PDB file of C-alpha atoms in Angstrom:
ATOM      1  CA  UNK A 215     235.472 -46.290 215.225  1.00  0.00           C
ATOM      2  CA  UNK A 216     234.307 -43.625 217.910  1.00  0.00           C
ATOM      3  CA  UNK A 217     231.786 -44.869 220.120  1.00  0.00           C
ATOM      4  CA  UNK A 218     229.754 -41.732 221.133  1.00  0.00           C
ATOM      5  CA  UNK A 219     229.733 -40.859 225.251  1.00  0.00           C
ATOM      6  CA  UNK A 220     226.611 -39.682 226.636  1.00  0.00           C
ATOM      7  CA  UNK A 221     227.839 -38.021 229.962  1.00  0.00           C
ATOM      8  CA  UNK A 222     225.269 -38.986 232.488  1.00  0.00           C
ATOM      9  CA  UNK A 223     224.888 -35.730 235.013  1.00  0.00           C
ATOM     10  CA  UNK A 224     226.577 -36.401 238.306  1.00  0.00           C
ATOM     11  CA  UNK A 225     223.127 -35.311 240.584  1.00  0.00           C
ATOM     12  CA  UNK A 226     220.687 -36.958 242.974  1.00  0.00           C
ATOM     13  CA  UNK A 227     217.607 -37.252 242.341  1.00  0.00           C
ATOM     14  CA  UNK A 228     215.601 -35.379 244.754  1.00  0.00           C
ATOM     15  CA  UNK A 229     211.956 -35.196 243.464  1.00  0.00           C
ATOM     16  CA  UNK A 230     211.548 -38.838 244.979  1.00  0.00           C
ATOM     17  CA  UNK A 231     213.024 -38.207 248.681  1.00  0.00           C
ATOM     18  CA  UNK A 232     210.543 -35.249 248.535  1.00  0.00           C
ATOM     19  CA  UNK A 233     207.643 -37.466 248.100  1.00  0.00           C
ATOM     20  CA  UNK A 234     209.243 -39.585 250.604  1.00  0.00           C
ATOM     21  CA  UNK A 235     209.862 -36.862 252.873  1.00  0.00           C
ATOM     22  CA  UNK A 236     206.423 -35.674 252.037  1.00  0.00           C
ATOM     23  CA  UNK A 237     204.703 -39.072 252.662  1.00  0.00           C
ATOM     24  CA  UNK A 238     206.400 -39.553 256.422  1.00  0.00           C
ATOM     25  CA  UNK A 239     205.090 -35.890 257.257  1.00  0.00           C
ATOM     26  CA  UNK A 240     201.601 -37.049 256.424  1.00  0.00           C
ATOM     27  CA  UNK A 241     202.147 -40.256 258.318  1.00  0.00           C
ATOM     28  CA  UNK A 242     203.320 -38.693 261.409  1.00  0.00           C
ATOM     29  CA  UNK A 243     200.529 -35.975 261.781  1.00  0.00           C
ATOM     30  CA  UNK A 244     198.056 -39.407 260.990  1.00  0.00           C
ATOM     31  CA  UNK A 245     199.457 -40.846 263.773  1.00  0.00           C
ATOM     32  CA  UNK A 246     199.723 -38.375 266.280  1.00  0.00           C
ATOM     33  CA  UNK A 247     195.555 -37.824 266.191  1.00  0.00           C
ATOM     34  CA  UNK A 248     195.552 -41.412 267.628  1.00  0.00           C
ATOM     35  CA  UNK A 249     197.377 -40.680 270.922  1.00  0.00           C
ATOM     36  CA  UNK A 250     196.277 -42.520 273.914  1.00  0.00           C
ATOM     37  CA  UNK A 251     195.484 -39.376 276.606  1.00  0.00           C
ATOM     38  CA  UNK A 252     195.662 -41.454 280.182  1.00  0.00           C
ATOM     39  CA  UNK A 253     194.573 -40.120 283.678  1.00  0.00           C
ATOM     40  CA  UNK A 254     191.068 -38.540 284.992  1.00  0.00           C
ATOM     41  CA  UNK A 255     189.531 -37.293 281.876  1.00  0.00           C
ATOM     42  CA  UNK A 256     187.104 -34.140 283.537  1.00  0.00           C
ATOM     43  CA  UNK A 257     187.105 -30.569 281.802  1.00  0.00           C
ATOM     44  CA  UNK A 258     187.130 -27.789 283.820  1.00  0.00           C
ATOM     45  CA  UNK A 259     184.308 -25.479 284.286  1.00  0.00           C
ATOM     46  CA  UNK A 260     183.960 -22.001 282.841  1.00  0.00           C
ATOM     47  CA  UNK A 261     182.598 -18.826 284.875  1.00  0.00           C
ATOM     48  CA  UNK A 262     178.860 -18.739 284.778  1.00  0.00           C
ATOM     49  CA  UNK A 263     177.648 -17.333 288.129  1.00  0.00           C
ATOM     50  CA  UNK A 264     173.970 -18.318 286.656  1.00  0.00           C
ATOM     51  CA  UNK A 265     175.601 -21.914 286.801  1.00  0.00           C
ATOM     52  CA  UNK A 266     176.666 -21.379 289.947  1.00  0.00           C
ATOM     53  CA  UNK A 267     173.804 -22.068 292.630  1.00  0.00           C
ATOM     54  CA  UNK A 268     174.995 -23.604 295.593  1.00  0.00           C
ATOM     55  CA  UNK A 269     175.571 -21.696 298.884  1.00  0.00           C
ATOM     56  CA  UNK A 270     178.495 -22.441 300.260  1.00  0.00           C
ATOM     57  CA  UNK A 271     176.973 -22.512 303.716  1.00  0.00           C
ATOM     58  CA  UNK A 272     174.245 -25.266 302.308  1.00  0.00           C
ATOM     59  CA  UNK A 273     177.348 -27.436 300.574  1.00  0.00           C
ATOM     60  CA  UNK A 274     180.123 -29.189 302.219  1.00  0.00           C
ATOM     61  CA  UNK A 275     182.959 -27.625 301.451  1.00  0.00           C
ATOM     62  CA  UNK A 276     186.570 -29.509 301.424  1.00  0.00           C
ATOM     63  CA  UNK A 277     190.201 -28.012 301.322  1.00  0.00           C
ATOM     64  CA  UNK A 278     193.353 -30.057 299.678  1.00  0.00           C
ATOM     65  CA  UNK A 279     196.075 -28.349 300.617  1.00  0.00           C
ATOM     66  CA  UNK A 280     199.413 -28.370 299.316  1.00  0.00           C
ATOM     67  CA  UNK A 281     200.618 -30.994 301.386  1.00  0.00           C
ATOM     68  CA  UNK A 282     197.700 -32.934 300.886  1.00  0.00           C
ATOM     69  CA  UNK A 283     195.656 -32.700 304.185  1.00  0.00           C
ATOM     70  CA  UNK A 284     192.042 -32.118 304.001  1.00  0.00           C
ATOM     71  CA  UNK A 285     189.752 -29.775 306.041  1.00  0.00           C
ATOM     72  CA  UNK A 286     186.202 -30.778 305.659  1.00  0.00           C
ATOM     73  CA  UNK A 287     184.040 -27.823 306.811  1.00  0.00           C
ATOM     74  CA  UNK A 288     186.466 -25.915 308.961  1.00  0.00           C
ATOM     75  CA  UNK A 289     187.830 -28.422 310.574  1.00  0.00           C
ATOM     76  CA  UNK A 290     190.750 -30.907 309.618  1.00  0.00           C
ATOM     77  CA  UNK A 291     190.183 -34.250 308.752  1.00  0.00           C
ATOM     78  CA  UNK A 292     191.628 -37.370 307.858  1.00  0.00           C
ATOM     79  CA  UNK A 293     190.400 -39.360 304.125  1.00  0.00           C
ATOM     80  CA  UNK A 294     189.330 -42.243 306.449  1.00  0.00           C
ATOM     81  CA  UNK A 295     186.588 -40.119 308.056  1.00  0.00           C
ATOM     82  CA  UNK A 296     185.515 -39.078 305.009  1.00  0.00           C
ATOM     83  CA  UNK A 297     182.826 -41.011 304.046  1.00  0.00           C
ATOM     84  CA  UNK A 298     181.665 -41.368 307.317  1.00  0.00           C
ATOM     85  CA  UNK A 299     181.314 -37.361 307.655  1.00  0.00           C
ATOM     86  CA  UNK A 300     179.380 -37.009 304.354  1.00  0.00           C
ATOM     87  CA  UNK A 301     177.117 -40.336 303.928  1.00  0.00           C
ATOM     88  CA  UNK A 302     174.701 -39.018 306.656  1.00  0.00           C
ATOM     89  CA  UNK A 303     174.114 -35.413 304.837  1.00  0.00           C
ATOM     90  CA  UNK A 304     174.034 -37.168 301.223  1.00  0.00           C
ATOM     91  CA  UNK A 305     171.508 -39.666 302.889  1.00  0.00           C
ATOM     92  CA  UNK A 306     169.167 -36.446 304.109  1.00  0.00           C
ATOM     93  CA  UNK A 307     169.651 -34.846 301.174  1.00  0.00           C
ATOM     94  CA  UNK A 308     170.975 -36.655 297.775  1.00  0.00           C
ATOM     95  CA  UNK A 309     171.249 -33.454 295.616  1.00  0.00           C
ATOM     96  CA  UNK A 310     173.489 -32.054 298.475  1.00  0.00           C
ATOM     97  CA  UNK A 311     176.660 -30.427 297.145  1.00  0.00           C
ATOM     98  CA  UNK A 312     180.466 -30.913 297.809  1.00  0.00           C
ATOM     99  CA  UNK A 313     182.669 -28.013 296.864  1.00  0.00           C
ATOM    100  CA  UNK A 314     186.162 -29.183 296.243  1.00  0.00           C
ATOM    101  CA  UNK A 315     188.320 -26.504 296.745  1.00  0.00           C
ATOM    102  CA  UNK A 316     192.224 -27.244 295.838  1.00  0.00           C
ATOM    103  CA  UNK A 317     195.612 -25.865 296.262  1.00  0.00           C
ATOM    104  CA  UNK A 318     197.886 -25.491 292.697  1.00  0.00           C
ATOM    105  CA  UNK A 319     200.672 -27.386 294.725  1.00  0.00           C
ATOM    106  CA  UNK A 320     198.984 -30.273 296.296  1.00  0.00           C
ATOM    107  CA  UNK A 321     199.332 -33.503 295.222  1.00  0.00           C
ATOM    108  CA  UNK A 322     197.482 -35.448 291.894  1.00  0.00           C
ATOM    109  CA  UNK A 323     196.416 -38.779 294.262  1.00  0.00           C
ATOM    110  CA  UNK A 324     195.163 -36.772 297.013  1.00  0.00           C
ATOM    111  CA  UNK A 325     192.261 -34.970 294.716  1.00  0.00           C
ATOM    112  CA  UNK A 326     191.991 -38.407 292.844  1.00  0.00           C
ATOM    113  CA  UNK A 327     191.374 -40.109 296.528  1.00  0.00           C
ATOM    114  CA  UNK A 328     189.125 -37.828 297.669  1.00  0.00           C
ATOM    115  CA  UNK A 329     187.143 -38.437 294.231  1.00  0.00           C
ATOM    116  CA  UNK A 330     187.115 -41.996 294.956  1.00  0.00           C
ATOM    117  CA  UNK A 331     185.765 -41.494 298.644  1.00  0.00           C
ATOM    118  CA  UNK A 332     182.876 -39.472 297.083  1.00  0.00           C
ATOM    119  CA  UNK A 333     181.990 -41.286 294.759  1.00  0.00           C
ATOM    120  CA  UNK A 334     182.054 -44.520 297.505  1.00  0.00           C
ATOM    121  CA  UNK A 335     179.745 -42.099 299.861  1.00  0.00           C
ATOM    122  CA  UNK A 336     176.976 -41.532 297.068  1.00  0.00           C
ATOM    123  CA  UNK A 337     177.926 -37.738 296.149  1.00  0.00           C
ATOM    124  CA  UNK A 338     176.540 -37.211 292.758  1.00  0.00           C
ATOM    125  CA  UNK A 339     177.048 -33.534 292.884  1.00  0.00           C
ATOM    126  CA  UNK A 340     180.778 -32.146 292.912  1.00  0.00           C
ATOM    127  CA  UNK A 341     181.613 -28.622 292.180  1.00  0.00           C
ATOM    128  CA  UNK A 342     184.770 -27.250 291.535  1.00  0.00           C
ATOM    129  CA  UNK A 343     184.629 -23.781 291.870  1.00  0.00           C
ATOM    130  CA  UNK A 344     186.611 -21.397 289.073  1.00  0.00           C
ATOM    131  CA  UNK A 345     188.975 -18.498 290.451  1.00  0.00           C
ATOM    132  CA  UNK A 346     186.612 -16.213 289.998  1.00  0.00           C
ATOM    133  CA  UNK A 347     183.672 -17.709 291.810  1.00  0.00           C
ATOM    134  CA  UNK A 348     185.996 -18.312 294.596  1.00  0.00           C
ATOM    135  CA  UNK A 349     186.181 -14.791 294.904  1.00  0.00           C
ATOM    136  CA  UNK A 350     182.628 -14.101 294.550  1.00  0.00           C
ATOM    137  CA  UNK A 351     182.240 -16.649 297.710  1.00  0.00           C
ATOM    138  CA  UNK A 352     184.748 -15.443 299.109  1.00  0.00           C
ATOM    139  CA  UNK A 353     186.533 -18.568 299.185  1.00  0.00           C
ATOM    140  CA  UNK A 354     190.760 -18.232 299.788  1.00  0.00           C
ATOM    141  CA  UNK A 355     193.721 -20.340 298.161  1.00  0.00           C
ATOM    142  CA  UNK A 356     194.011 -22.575 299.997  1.00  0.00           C
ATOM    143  CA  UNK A 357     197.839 -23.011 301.637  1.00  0.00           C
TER     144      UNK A 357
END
């Protein structure tokens, strides 16, 4: 008696590892929405010169340079004077403004402590000028 062979074909099935394969890819673009973004969370401002209304001669303007030092107004500074510099013109005048006015190079902490030091002095208006209102103030990169 011949018992009939069914030859079973010798291939993978793929159509289940590409709903697999499908399924992680929908997982992992899921889970990459809920990414926890840490640090100062501020957006910086576009070019509006309408926007733009402070004088730089009425504001207090302050430097971070690359190295970190500040120059408040001209003249150099240490963070410990800080407050102590601007709480008498915020006190005059609470809608006085601060221009911060950074270097590319200098260091994260030292715009974060300055930040901190206005905020401890009462400054409720900070502006952080664009490139091209820098130039339309005439205001330099700082070194």
């Amino acid at each position: 008696m011949n018992i009939a062979r069914r030859d079973v074909p010798s291939e993978i099935p793929t159509a289940s590892m590409a709903d697999v394969a499908f399924l992680l890819i929908i997982f992992f673009l899921v889970a990459s929405f809920y990414s926890v973004t840490r640090g100062i969370q501020f957006s910086l401002p576009r070019h509006d010169e309408e926007a733009f209304t402070s004088e730089p001669e009425a504001a207090v303007l302050i430097v971070i340079s690359r190295d970190g030092a500040l120059t408040v107004d001209g003249r150099s500074m240490p963070l410990t004077e800080l407050i102590g510099y601007l709480h008498p013109r915020v006190s005059r005048n609470p809608e006085k403004s601060v221009i911060i006015q950074t270097s590319m190079d200098a260091p994260y902490h030292a715009m974060t402590d300055v930040f901190d030091e206005l905020r401890q002095a009462g400054v409720g208006n900070v502006v952080i000028p664009t490139s091209a209102e820098m130039a339309l103030y005439g205001l330099q990169e700082p070194q």
